[in-house]
Amino acid sequence: MRLIQYFATTSGSVSTLQGAVLNVKLFYYHMARSIEITYEERVRLLKSLKSVIAYSRGGKLTILNGEKLEAIASGIILPGEIVSSGSNQT
């Protein structure tokens, strides 16, 4: 998550109705290699964070919830807690 924050800060982002779209393209493969995890682990991680980060084809990342992203990056909450807390709400 720090990697995404880093690129948002250094490359900038554009505010949209959905959230902050990063000005740089981050592909699954490059993200995985940068943080030394497998491609498959990175895919699973981003899928678990659908309420926080949206990934679109072509490496387009949109930060949907900056506060939750910061909490995850800081270790205050775990990615799994995002999924479980969001699934019980109506």
Protein backbone atom coordinates (compact mmCIF):
# COMPACT_ATOMS: atom_id res chain seq x y z
CA MET A 1 0.00 0.00 0.00
CA ARG A 2 2.94 2.30 0.60
CA LEU A 3 3.94 1.73 -3.02
CA ILE A 4 0.62 3.12 -4.21
CA GLN A 5 0.88 6.06 -1.81
CA TYR A 6 4.42 6.73 -3.04
CA PHE A 7 3.35 6.93 -6.68
CA ALA A 8 0.31 9.03 -5.80
CA THR A 9 2.63 11.52 -4.08
CA THR A 10 5.50 11.55 -6.57
CA SER A 11 3.56 11.27 -9.84
CA GLY A 12 0.38 12.92 -8.68
CA SER A 13 -3.23 12.04 -9.22
CA VAL A 14 -6.37 13.48 -10.74
CA SER A 15 -9.52 13.80 -8.64
CA THR A 16 -12.62 12.25 -10.19
CA LEU A 17 -16.07 11.41 -8.86
CA GLN A 18 -14.86 7.85 -8.17
CA GLY A 19 -11.64 8.87 -6.40
CA ALA A 20 -8.03 9.85 -7.07
CA VAL A 21 -6.68 8.36 -10.33
CA LEU A 22 -2.90 7.96 -10.33
CA ASN A 23 -1.04 9.74 -13.15
CA VAL A 24 1.26 6.73 -13.54
CA LYS A 25 0.26 3.26 -14.76
CA LEU A 26 1.05 0.44 -12.32
CA PHE A 27 0.76 -3.03 -13.75
CA TYR A 28 0.26 -6.11 -11.55
CA TYR A 29 3.63 -7.52 -12.58
CA HIS A 30 5.56 -4.34 -11.74
CA MET A 31 3.81 -3.91 -8.39
CA ALA A 32 4.50 -7.52 -7.46
CA ARG A 33 8.17 -7.27 -8.40
CA SER A 34 8.57 -3.97 -6.53
CA ILE A 35 7.36 -5.42 -3.23
CA GLU A 36 8.77 -8.91 -3.79
CA ILE A 37 5.57 -10.93 -3.86
CA THR A 38 4.20 -13.14 -6.60
CA TYR A 39 1.91 -11.86 -9.31
CA GLU A 40 -0.88 -14.09 -7.95
CA GLU A 41 -0.48 -12.70 -4.42
CA ARG A 42 -0.75 -9.17 -5.77
CA VAL A 43 -3.90 -10.02 -7.72
CA ARG A 44 -5.48 -11.49 -4.56
CA LEU A 45 -4.41 -8.49 -2.48
CA LEU A 46 -5.97 -5.96 -4.85
CA LYS A 47 -9.16 -8.01 -5.09
CA SER A 48 -9.43 -7.96 -1.30
CA LEU A 49 -9.19 -4.15 -1.37
CA LYS A 50 -11.93 -3.41 -3.90
CA SER A 51 -13.55 -0.89 -1.56
CA VAL A 52 -10.23 0.97 -1.18
CA ILE A 53 -8.50 0.69 -4.57
CA ALA A 54 -9.92 0.10 -8.04
CA TYR A 55 -7.64 -1.46 -10.65
CA SER A 56 -8.57 -1.10 -14.31
CA ARG A 57 -7.06 -2.73 -17.34
CA GLY A 58 -3.91 -1.03 -18.50
CA GLY A 59 -2.51 -0.32 -15.04
CA LYS A 60 -4.99 2.40 -14.08
CA LEU A 61 -5.32 2.68 -10.30
CA THR A 62 -7.98 4.71 -8.53
CA ILE A 63 -7.79 5.34 -4.81
CA LEU A 64 -11.39 5.10 -3.65
CA ASN A 65 -10.78 5.63 0.05
CA GLY A 66 -7.55 7.40 1.01
CA GLU A 67 -8.20 7.13 4.75
CA LYS A 68 -8.54 3.34 4.63
CA LEU A 69 -5.49 3.11 2.37
CA GLU A 70 -3.45 5.03 4.94
CA ALA A 71 -4.77 2.85 7.78
CA ILE A 72 -3.76 -0.31 5.91
CA ALA A 73 -0.34 1.09 4.98
CA SER A 74 0.24 2.07 8.62
CA GLY A 75 -0.79 -1.34 9.91
CA ILE A 76 -3.78 0.01 11.84
CA ILE A 77 -6.13 -2.32 9.95
CA LEU A 78 -5.42 -5.41 7.86
CA PRO A 79 -6.69 -5.91 4.30
CA GLY A 80 -8.81 -8.87 5.50
CA GLU A 81 -10.60 -6.60 7.96
CA ILE A 82 -11.77 -4.41 5.07
CA VAL A 83 -13.48 -7.37 3.40
CA SER A 84 -15.09 -8.74 6.56
CA SER A 85 -16.28 -5.36 7.81
CA GLY A 86 -17.81 -4.42 4.46
CA SER A 87 -19.59 -7.74 3.85
CA ASN A 88 -21.92 -7.49 6.86
CA GLN A 89 -23.22 -4.01 6.14
CA THR A 90 -26.60 -3.46 4.49
